[in-house]
Each structure stands twice: as structure tokens, then as C-alpha cells.
Tab-separated table of C-alpha atoms and ligand atoms in Angstrom:
chain	number	residue	atom	x	y	z
H	28	UNK	CA	100.997	99.559	56.942
H	29	UNK	CA	103.003	96.388	57.200
H	30	UNK	CA	102.962	94.244	54.077
H	31	UNK	CA	100.784	91.150	54.392
H	32	UNK	CA	103.427	88.981	52.759
H	33	UNK	CA	106.042	89.994	55.347
H	34	UNK	CA	103.579	89.407	58.175
H	35	UNK	CA	102.545	85.980	56.926
H	36	UNK	CA	106.110	84.720	57.359
H	37	UNK	CA	105.987	85.482	61.099
H	38	UNK	CA	104.869	83.125	63.812
H	39	UNK	CA	102.286	84.705	66.123
H	40	UNK	CA	101.921	86.276	68.570
H	41	UNK	CA	104.696	88.670	67.529
H	42	UNK	CA	105.525	92.244	68.493
H	43	UNK	CA	105.771	94.480	65.428
H	44	UNK	CA	107.573	97.815	65.537
H	45	UNK	CA	107.085	100.529	62.926
H	46	UNK	CA	110.571	102.033	62.709
H	47	UNK	CA	109.421	105.059	60.707
H	48	UNK	CA	106.969	106.021	63.447
H	49	UNK	CA	109.546	105.389	66.182
H	50	UNK	CA	111.953	107.763	64.475
H	51	UNK	CA	109.251	110.355	63.896
H	52	UNK	CA	108.134	110.186	67.524
H	53	UNK	CA	111.734	110.438	68.769
H	54	UNK	CA	112.558	113.412	66.574
H	55	UNK	CA	109.433	115.249	67.606
H	56	UNK	CA	110.327	114.867	71.288
H	57	UNK	CA	113.903	116.058	70.655
H	58	UNK	CA	112.606	119.070	68.758
H	59	UNK	CA	110.051	119.860	71.456
H	60	UNK	CA	112.717	119.778	74.185
H	61	UNK	CA	115.160	121.820	72.091
H	62	UNK	CA	112.508	124.439	71.490
H	63	UNK	CA	111.668	124.551	75.181
H	64	UNK	CA	115.363	124.714	76.093
H	65	UNK	CA	115.270	121.741	78.433
H	66	UNK	CA	117.551	118.713	78.323
H	67	UNK	CA	115.953	115.418	77.298
H	68	UNK	CA	117.025	112.373	79.313
H	69	UNK	CA	114.988	109.615	77.640
H	70	UNK	CA	113.798	106.607	79.630
H	71	UNK	CA	114.645	103.187	78.185
H	72	UNK	CA	112.026	101.122	80.015
H	73	UNK	CA	109.535	100.868	77.132
H	74	UNK	CA	111.774	99.063	74.631
H	75	UNK	CA	115.031	98.143	76.466
H	76	UNK	CA	116.951	97.816	73.177
H	77	UNK	CA	120.193	99.291	71.847
H	78	UNK	CA	118.686	100.247	68.516
H	79	UNK	CA	115.893	102.344	69.989
H	80	UNK	CA	118.251	103.848	72.580
H	81	UNK	CA	120.452	105.056	69.721
H	82	UNK	CA	117.450	106.664	68.054
H	83	UNK	CA	116.347	108.345	71.295
H	84	UNK	CA	119.825	109.672	72.166
H	85	UNK	CA	120.618	110.677	68.594
H	86	UNK	CA	123.521	108.202	68.743
H	87	UNK	CA	125.285	109.960	71.644
H	88	UNK	CA	124.805	106.970	73.993
H	89	UNK	CA	124.732	109.462	76.850
H	90	UNK	CA	122.120	110.807	79.264
H	91	UNK	CA	119.540	108.048	79.734
H	92	UNK	CA	117.218	106.771	82.464
H	93	UNK	CA	116.657	103.099	83.255
H	94	UNK	CA	114.289	101.307	85.599
H	95	UNK	CA	116.255	98.111	86.252
H	96	UNK	CA	119.896	97.286	86.879
H	97	UNK	CA	119.668	94.743	84.060
H	98	UNK	CA	119.046	97.707	81.728
H	99	UNK	CA	121.838	99.719	83.384
H	100	UNK	CA	124.378	96.900	82.879
H	101	UNK	CA	123.185	96.174	79.344
H	102	UNK	CA	123.636	99.801	78.314
H	103	UNK	CA	126.922	100.180	80.215
H	104	UNK	CA	128.277	97.051	78.478
H	105	UNK	CA	127.447	98.675	75.155
H	106	UNK	CA	129.220	101.964	75.690
H	107	UNK	CA	126.430	104.053	77.220
H	108	UNK	CA	127.279	106.436	80.056
H	109	UNK	CA	125.584	109.090	82.201
H	110	UNK	CA	122.950	106.570	83.276
H	111	UNK	CA	120.338	107.390	85.907
H	112	UNK	CA	118.862	104.351	87.664
H	113	UNK	CA	115.552	106.019	88.552
H	114	UNK	CA	114.211	103.448	90.977
H	115	UNK	CA	114.430	103.981	94.733
H	116	UNK	CA	117.647	102.202	95.780
H	117	UNK	CA	116.863	98.550	96.521
H	118	UNK	CA	119.104	97.409	99.378
H	119	UNK	CA	119.831	94.021	97.757
H	120	UNK	CA	121.376	95.873	94.792
H	121	UNK	CA	123.755	98.314	96.503
H	122	UNK	CA	126.826	96.278	95.524
H	123	UNK	CA	125.820	96.181	91.851
H	124	UNK	CA	125.192	99.934	91.957
H	125	UNK	CA	128.635	100.418	93.500
H	126	UNK	CA	130.250	98.378	90.714
H	127	UNK	CA	128.529	100.508	88.047
H	128	UNK	CA	129.485	103.713	89.883
H	129	UNK	CA	133.123	102.598	89.972
H	130	UNK	CA	133.138	101.654	86.304
H	131	UNK	CA	131.204	104.422	84.515
H	132	UNK	CA	131.972	108.079	84.243
H	133	UNK	CA	128.528	108.900	85.644
H	134	UNK	CA	126.169	106.360	87.182
H	135	UNK	CA	123.397	107.904	89.256
H	136	UNK	CA	121.072	106.371	91.825
H	137	UNK	CA	117.774	107.514	93.303
H	138	UNK	CA	116.558	107.475	96.907
H	139	UNK	CA	113.749	108.777	99.072
H	140	UNK	CA	114.674	107.624	102.591
H	141	UNK	CA	117.494	108.278	105.083
H	142	UNK	CA	117.999	104.496	105.445
H	143	UNK	CA	118.967	104.326	101.776
H	144	UNK	CA	121.466	107.155	102.288
H	145	UNK	CA	122.916	105.165	105.180
H	146	UNK	CA	123.416	102.184	102.822
H	147	UNK	CA	125.529	104.412	100.551
H	148	UNK	CA	127.484	105.861	103.450
H	149	UNK	CA	128.333	102.322	104.588
H	150	UNK	CA	129.686	101.406	101.130
H	151	UNK	CA	132.251	104.057	100.134
H	152	UNK	CA	133.314	103.913	96.486
H	153	UNK	CA	136.885	103.176	95.456
H	154	UNK	CA	139.416	105.752	94.181
H	155	UNK	CA	137.743	108.611	96.021
H	156	UNK	CA	134.710	108.421	93.744
H	157	UNK	CA	131.415	109.925	94.862
H	158	UNK	CA	127.983	108.334	94.847
H	159	UNK	CA	125.836	110.445	92.500
H	160	UNK	CA	122.362	110.720	93.976
H	161	UNK	CA	119.000	112.088	92.876
H	162	UNK	CA	116.338	112.523	95.530
H	163	UNK	CA	112.871	111.329	94.595
H	164	UNK	CA	110.193	113.880	95.444
H	165	UNK	CA	106.453	113.203	95.330
H	166	UNK	CA	104.606	116.302	94.152
H	167	UNK	CA	101.227	114.638	94.812
H	168	UNK	CA	101.936	112.226	91.975
H	169	UNK	CA	101.003	109.246	94.089
H	170	UNK	CA	103.901	106.783	93.906
H	171	UNK	CA	107.463	106.797	95.294
H	172	UNK	CA	109.188	109.832	96.801
H	173	UNK	CA	109.150	112.032	99.895
H	174	UNK	CA	106.103	114.263	99.856
H	175	UNK	CA	107.116	117.806	98.816
H	176	UNK	CA	105.335	119.345	101.821
H	177	UNK	CA	106.922	117.000	104.371
H	178	UNK	CA	109.764	118.775	106.250
H	179	UNK	CA	111.669	115.459	105.954
H	180	UNK	CA	112.129	116.180	102.218
H	181	UNK	CA	114.350	119.211	102.783
H	182	UNK	CA	116.106	117.428	105.640
H	183	UNK	CA	116.916	114.452	103.422
H	184	UNK	CA	118.188	116.650	100.569
H	185	UNK	CA	120.447	118.470	103.048
H	186	UNK	CA	121.685	115.164	104.492
H	187	UNK	CA	122.531	113.858	100.998
H	188	UNK	CA	124.394	117.069	100.158
H	189	UNK	CA	126.341	116.941	103.432
H	190	UNK	CA	127.271	113.237	103.527
H	191	UNK	CA	130.895	112.434	102.754
H	192	UNK	CA	131.344	110.393	99.597
H	193	UNK	CA	127.893	111.365	98.312
H	194	UNK	CA	126.822	114.149	95.969
H	195	UNK	CA	123.294	115.465	95.473
H	196	UNK	CA	122.939	115.624	91.691
H	197	UNK	CA	119.271	116.414	91.447
H	198	UNK	CA	115.634	116.217	92.455
H	199	UNK	CA	113.567	113.735	90.439
H	200	UNK	CA	109.786	113.968	90.154
H	201	UNK	CA	107.690	111.629	88.033
H	202	UNK	CA	104.201	112.888	87.188
H	203	UNK	CA	102.756	109.455	86.475
H	204	UNK	CA	99.388	110.869	87.569
H	205	UNK	CA	99.220	112.480	84.103
H	206	UNK	CA	98.028	109.022	82.975
H	207	UNK	CA	94.738	109.640	84.771
H	208	UNK	CA	94.082	112.676	82.557
H	209	UNK	CA	91.685	112.982	79.660
H	210	UNK	CA	92.768	115.534	77.089
H	211	UNK	CA	95.522	118.108	76.744
H	212	UNK	CA	94.069	120.595	79.216
H	213	UNK	CA	94.090	118.113	82.097
H	214	UNK	CA	97.597	116.881	81.161
H	215	UNK	CA	98.909	120.441	81.161
H	216	UNK	CA	97.286	121.152	84.521
H	217	UNK	CA	99.215	118.212	86.034
H	218	UNK	CA	102.427	119.313	84.277
H	219	UNK	CA	102.004	122.880	85.580
H	220	UNK	CA	101.256	121.798	89.140
H	221	UNK	CA	104.182	119.332	89.248
H	222	UNK	CA	106.589	121.848	87.708
H	223	UNK	CA	105.532	124.594	90.058
H	224	UNK	CA	105.874	122.410	93.197
H	225	UNK	CA	109.259	121.167	91.986
H	226	UNK	CA	110.547	124.686	91.316
H	227	UNK	CA	109.308	125.875	94.714
H	228	UNK	CA	111.218	123.017	96.320
H	229	UNK	CA	114.347	123.982	94.364
H	230	UNK	CA	113.999	127.545	95.718
H	231	UNK	CA	113.835	126.223	99.283
H	232	UNK	CA	116.978	124.191	98.632
H	233	UNK	CA	118.689	127.264	97.246
H	234	UNK	CA	117.845	129.152	100.427
H	235	UNK	CA	119.742	126.425	102.289
H	236	UNK	CA	122.716	126.973	99.984
H	237	UNK	CA	122.079	123.790	97.977
H	238	UNK	CA	121.942	123.842	94.192
H	239	UNK	CA	121.364	120.811	92.009
H	240	UNK	CA	119.407	119.735	88.944
H	241	UNK	CA	115.656	119.143	88.655
H	242	UNK	CA	113.829	116.699	86.414
H	243	UNK	CA	110.174	115.893	85.865
H	244	UNK	CA	108.559	113.850	83.161
H	245	UNK	CA	106.085	111.336	81.768
H	246	UNK	CA	105.172	111.019	78.149
H	247	UNK	CA	101.839	112.848	78.425
H	248	UNK	CA	103.359	115.918	80.127
H	249	UNK	CA	106.349	116.061	77.764
H	250	UNK	CA	104.157	115.621	74.703
H	251	UNK	CA	102.301	118.791	75.734
H	252	UNK	CA	104.851	120.721	77.793
H	253	UNK	CA	103.940	123.922	79.600
H	254	UNK	CA	106.229	126.948	79.403
H	255	UNK	CA	107.364	126.705	83.023
H	256	UNK	CA	109.030	123.383	82.244
H	257	UNK	CA	111.774	125.429	80.556
H	258	UNK	CA	112.985	126.298	84.075
H	259	UNK	CA	113.735	122.648	84.848
H	260	UNK	CA	117.138	121.133	84.093
H	261	UNK	CA	115.822	117.964	82.446
H	262	UNK	CA	112.757	115.943	81.477
H	263	UNK	CA	112.608	112.139	81.415
H	264	UNK	CA	109.813	110.674	79.263
H	265	UNK	CA	110.180	107.237	77.680
H	266	UNK	CA	106.954	105.806	76.326
H	267	UNK	CA	106.828	108.372	73.494
H	268	UNK	CA	108.892	106.311	71.085
H	269	UNK	CA	106.183	103.661	70.932
H	270	UNK	CA	103.427	105.908	72.381
H	271	UNK	CA	101.924	103.112	74.076
H	272	UNK	CA	104.839	101.651	72.191
H	273	UNK	CA	106.634	104.969	72.242
H	274	UNK	CA	105.519	108.379	73.215
H	275	UNK	CA	107.091	108.940	69.848
H	276	UNK	CA	105.827	105.449	69.125
H	277	UNK	CA	102.506	106.243	70.729
H	278	UNK	CA	100.094	103.667	72.128
H	279	UNK	CA	96.393	103.355	72.520
H	280	UNK	CA	96.566	104.457	76.124
H	281	UNK	CA	98.435	107.606	75.107
H	282	UNK	CA	95.964	108.237	72.372
H	283	UNK	CA	93.048	107.762	74.776
H	284	UNK	CA	94.457	110.264	77.246
H	285	UNK	CA	95.332	112.719	74.500
H	286	UNK	CA	99.127	112.711	74.474
H	287	UNK	CA	99.363	111.452	70.901
H	288	UNK	CA	97.223	110.427	67.969
H	289	UNK	CA	96.542	106.823	67.086
H	290	UNK	CA	98.726	107.257	64.022
H	291	UNK	CA	101.717	107.807	66.335
H	292	UNK	CA	101.368	104.387	67.947
H	293	UNK	CA	104.349	102.456	66.651
H	294	UNK	CA	103.709	98.924	67.927
H	295	UNK	CA	101.259	96.149	67.127
H	296	UNK	CA	100.859	92.538	68.151
H	297	UNK	CA	100.374	90.139	65.265
H	298	UNK	CA	97.848	87.411	66.072
H	299	UNK	CA	95.829	84.779	64.149
H	300	UNK	CA	92.341	83.354	64.426
H	301	UNK	CA	92.650	79.854	65.891
H	302	UNK	CA	89.049	78.973	66.776
H	303	UNK	CA	85.372	79.583	65.983
H	304	UNK	CA	82.889	79.469	68.867
H	305	UNK	CA	79.450	80.154	67.347
H	306	UNK	CA	77.753	78.957	70.553
H	307	UNK	CA	79.270	82.055	72.250
H	308	UNK	CA	79.346	84.381	69.215
H	309	UNK	CA	83.145	84.523	69.637
H	310	UNK	CA	86.417	83.913	67.839
H	311	UNK	CA	89.556	82.663	69.519
H	312	UNK	CA	92.913	84.264	68.688
H	313	UNK	CA	96.417	83.063	69.565
H	314	UNK	CA	97.260	86.062	71.735
H	315	UNK	CA	96.434	85.946	75.431
H	316	UNK	CA	97.853	88.005	78.260
H	317	UNK	CA	101.293	86.419	77.753
H	318	UNK	CA	101.486	88.288	74.433
H	319	UNK	CA	99.669	91.501	75.343
H	320	UNK	CA	99.585	91.928	79.167
H	321	UNK	CA	96.427	92.632	81.150
H	322	UNK	CA	97.162	96.342	81.440
H	323	UNK	CA	94.229	98.553	80.593
H	324	UNK	CA	91.565	96.029	81.539
H	325	UNK	CA	88.162	97.586	81.034
H	326	UNK	CA	89.514	100.967	79.893
H	327	UNK	CA	88.794	100.673	76.162
H	328	UNK	CA	85.411	100.138	74.500
H	329	UNK	CA	87.190	97.510	72.394
H	330	UNK	CA	88.418	95.546	75.439
H	331	UNK	CA	92.109	94.881	76.052
H	332	UNK	CA	93.311	96.313	72.721
H	333	UNK	CA	92.056	97.755	69.465
H	334	UNK	CA	91.852	95.316	66.586
H	335	UNK	CA	93.187	97.231	63.617
H	336	UNK	CA	90.694	97.610	60.783
H	337	UNK	CA	87.903	95.932	62.813
H	338	UNK	CA	86.233	98.659	64.869
H	339	UNK	CA	83.224	96.421	65.618
H	340	UNK	CA	85.355	93.721	67.248
H	341	UNK	CA	86.226	93.608	70.922
H	342	UNK	CA	88.971	91.613	72.645
H	343	UNK	CA	86.726	90.849	75.578
H	344	UNK	CA	88.717	88.291	77.578
H	345	UNK	CA	92.116	86.616	77.704
H	346	UNK	CA	93.770	83.645	79.313
H	347	UNK	CA	97.516	83.035	79.088
H	348	UNK	CA	97.659	82.064	75.378
H	349	UNK	CA	94.066	82.585	74.181
H	350	UNK	CA	92.127	85.725	73.396
H	351	UNK	CA	88.338	85.835	73.040
H	352	UNK	CA	87.026	88.206	70.370
H	353	UNK	CA	83.378	89.129	69.909
H	354	UNK	CA	81.438	91.789	68.019
H	355	UNK	CA	80.488	94.955	69.883
H	356	UNK	CA	77.045	94.470	68.345
H	357	UNK	CA	75.388	91.834	66.149
H	358	UNK	CA	76.369	88.317	65.194
H	359	UNK	CA	79.778	87.286	63.877
H	360	UNK	CA	80.008	86.394	60.200
H	361	UNK	CA	82.470	83.502	60.501
H	362	UNK	CA	83.030	83.357	56.738
H	363	UNK	CA	84.971	86.637	57.111
H	364	UNK	CA	87.366	85.119	59.628
H	365	UNK	CA	88.582	81.698	58.450
H	366	UNK	CA	91.034	79.966	60.779
H	367	UNK	CA	94.496	81.431	60.172
H	368	UNK	CA	93.184	84.964	59.515
H	369	UNK	CA	95.825	87.479	60.631
H	370	UNK	CA	94.896	90.423	62.827
H	371	UNK	CA	97.006	93.193	64.345
H	372	UNK	CA	96.285	94.431	67.850
H	373	UNK	CA	97.061	97.988	68.905
H	374	UNK	CA	98.074	97.507	72.549
H	375	UNK	CA	96.663	99.612	75.324
H	376	UNK	CA	100.057	100.216	76.922
H	377	UNK	CA	103.141	99.609	74.818
H	378	UNK	CA	105.526	99.300	77.810
H	379	UNK	CA	103.462	96.486	79.303
H	380	UNK	CA	103.058	94.716	75.960
H	381	UNK	CA	106.655	95.021	74.759
H	382	UNK	CA	107.978	93.495	77.968
H	383	UNK	CA	106.051	90.281	77.188
H	384	UNK	CA	108.225	89.701	74.071
H	385	UNK	CA	111.821	88.497	73.816
H	386	UNK	CA	112.261	89.916	70.307
H	387	UNK	CA	110.615	92.613	68.238
H	388	UNK	CA	110.045	92.496	64.451
H	389	UNK	CA	111.004	95.833	62.971
H	390	UNK	CA	109.334	97.207	59.837
H	391	UNK	CA	110.133	100.200	57.697
H	392	UNK	CA	108.099	101.298	54.718
H	393	UNK	CA	105.967	98.190	55.222
H	394	UNK	CA	108.905	95.799	54.869
H	395	UNK	CA	110.492	93.625	57.518
H	396	UNK	CA	113.951	95.062	58.284
H	397	UNK	CA	115.126	92.764	61.071
H	398	UNK	CA	114.774	92.029	64.762
H	399	UNK	CA	115.572	93.907	67.945
H	400	UNK	CA	116.482	91.956	71.064
H	401	UNK	CA	115.565	93.715	74.322
H	402	UNK	CA	117.264	93.077	77.627
H	403	UNK	CA	115.228	91.457	80.382
H	404	UNK	CA	115.478	90.885	84.119
H	405	UNK	CA	116.016	93.134	87.121
N	512	PLP	C1	110.445	106.868	87.384
N	512	PLP	C2	109.985	107.021	85.990
N	512	PLP	N1	110.559	107.964	85.211
N	512	PLP	C3	110.185	108.141	83.926
N	512	PLP	C4	109.193	107.357	83.346
N	512	PLP	C5	108.807	107.595	81.900
N	512	PLP	O1	107.483	108.016	81.803
N	512	PLP	P1	106.571	107.627	80.540
N	512	PLP	O2	106.389	106.154	80.596
N	512	PLP	O3	105.292	108.359	80.758
N	512	PLP	O4	107.280	108.063	79.338
N	512	PLP	C6	108.569	106.367	84.121
N	512	PLP	C7	107.506	105.545	83.574
N	512	PLP	O5	106.875	104.753	84.208
N	512	PLP	C8	108.977	106.193	85.473
N	512	PLP	O6	108.432	105.255	86.250
């Protein structure tokens, strides 16, 4: 619980981070991976801050995943290394990737198409350095990657391994389809299927004389890992620190799908009542989609978020800076919500909400400790 006095000093909407929950979530994931015997390469995309990166890496500043080059540069500038840019190589960014590869001990890129490999071949690195490449494989997960069953997948892996100036570091699979699950059993079925298809692919590579690492992930699958995941080299979850705000800071979405409990969700959005609309049985709050994002539309019975301590209220609609709140049933008692009343929203998806804010207010033991400044851009 954040102290009311500390909250009242903040201008809304504001992103609030519960540091104690972030740390708890991070430690649980580290322990889980240690127990399983698999290396944790945490993803930075949820928070994009130095402070949280230090918590997730235990201060090592090594072995991270990023989703933008802005993140990669930000972390590189601050002494991080062994960075995997896990986004299929955008051709407009090859030069920036080359600069990072020439500057860091280990900067790794991702690709899923021979044309991307050709881009790397055409831009040899200085000082005899190698491009470090992960191949993105789609194990029926439904986004980027060469489909595991497509013969082109093995062909591409072989081509990466055989191209001068390029090294095949690993095979990267992201089971984002675990977000469609409801409950631990369904999450584990996706984790098992993805792990098994990945390991089968690694066996086929081995038969061709190619050995490299393997990594799968997502917060839901790594929050409830299956035993077979121990045979992978790495896992790469990120949301767990906020859980919704970290998969060790869990969010409402995570809690809905069963990867964490609501108590693990480590982020809130502070908002205030700014209008009474009795003709519509609604309140207006000062948080619209610019403070929360539209992610999760229609997926919660309470609308776009949960309003902490008000289970009968629903955030039913938003425009850029306004939110419309109405009761799930009955008429609003406006005397309970004078203008200026503070509310805290538990966001549906912490990654989508955090990225709407240029600073985060960090609380520990209910008290405001300071601010974190995330990096932004591409
Ligand atoms: C490529 C990739 N790797 C890892 C992750 C981390 O997964 P999660 O957000 O479930 O922790 C994401 C999340 O979107 C991703 O896109």
C-alpha cells in the first residue's frame, strides 16, 4: 500500500512502481531458473530503466534482451554487455547494429530471412570481429520467425553457420501465444509444446554438425516452467518484474491468465476524479489512453483496468486524457467521489502502460523513494 500522503503530492496520471514487489518478483524468477538449471536472460522491454535492469541481472549488467536499439544503446552506454537485440534485423538499422557489435564484447542480433543474412554479409565488422546471430524460429507461436517445419529453417541456420564473418549463436523462440492461455495447465501445455519443438530442431541441427544455444520464453511460461525447459540453454522473460508491470511485478493480464497473483502486480497508475456526469451515471478521471494504453480492451469485467479498492467500478471508455468510470451495477453515489478523489488503476498490461510514461514514481514500504527514468525511442 502506498501512503496517501505520498500519493497526494504527485500530479496525475502517474506511474507508480512498488519496489518491494519488483524485487520479490525478480528474485523468484532467478530462483526458479536456478532450480531448473537454465540461464535467465531477462528482457528489458517492460521497464527500460537502469535500476530495474540491475535488479533483474543481480547487478551483473550482463546477459540481457532488448527490443529496440534505443534500449541497446542506453544499456551499452551504462556498462551493460552481452546484449541480445531480439527483434528481426531491420535493414535501416544495420549500421547501428554494426557499431554496437564493434564496441561491445558481445552484441547479438536476430534474423529470420536469408535477405537479412545478406545484409550482414555485405557489412563486415572491423578488426576481424564476427556478427553474433540468433535465428528466430516460430514453433507455432504466431509472430516472427521461420516456421519450425519449413525446410527453409534448417537451410537458413546452416547458411548463418557457414557465412564468413557471421556466427550462429543460438535459436530464439518466443512463446507469446502463452498469453492466450487461461490457467497454469494451458500455459504449461504451450511451454511443453514450444520446448519440445525447439529441442527437436536443435537435434536436427546437431545432425548437420551445428551446435548452438537455444532460448524460449515469455513470462507465463517461465512463471510455470515445465521440466523439459531444463534442456534449453536460456529463457528470456521480461514482464515478470511488473507482472503486467513485471512478471515479478505482475500485472492484471498476467493474473487473469494465471501466471501470477494480483498481489504480484507491481505497478499502478495514479488518477483523480475530475468530473461528475450524473446524466450518464459516470465519473470522469484524468487518465485516458495516453496514461494507460488501450491494451486489453474488452478483456476485463472492469473494463480497461481494475480500480483498486472499487470492485464495483468499471473503466468503461477512454479518450486521450479522459477516462469514463461507471458502476458495474446500480447508481453512482457521487458523495463518495468528490472531485479530486485519488484512485489507483491496476493496468491490464504493464509493458503497454509503462511505455506511456516518461518517469516512474518508485515506492518502498509505502513511501516514495524516488524516480526512475526509462529510455524511449527505437
Ligand atoms: C521477442 C520477445 N522476447 C521476450 C519477450 C518477453 O516476454 P514477456 O513479456 O512475456 O516476459 C517478449 C515480449 O513481448 C518478446 O517479444
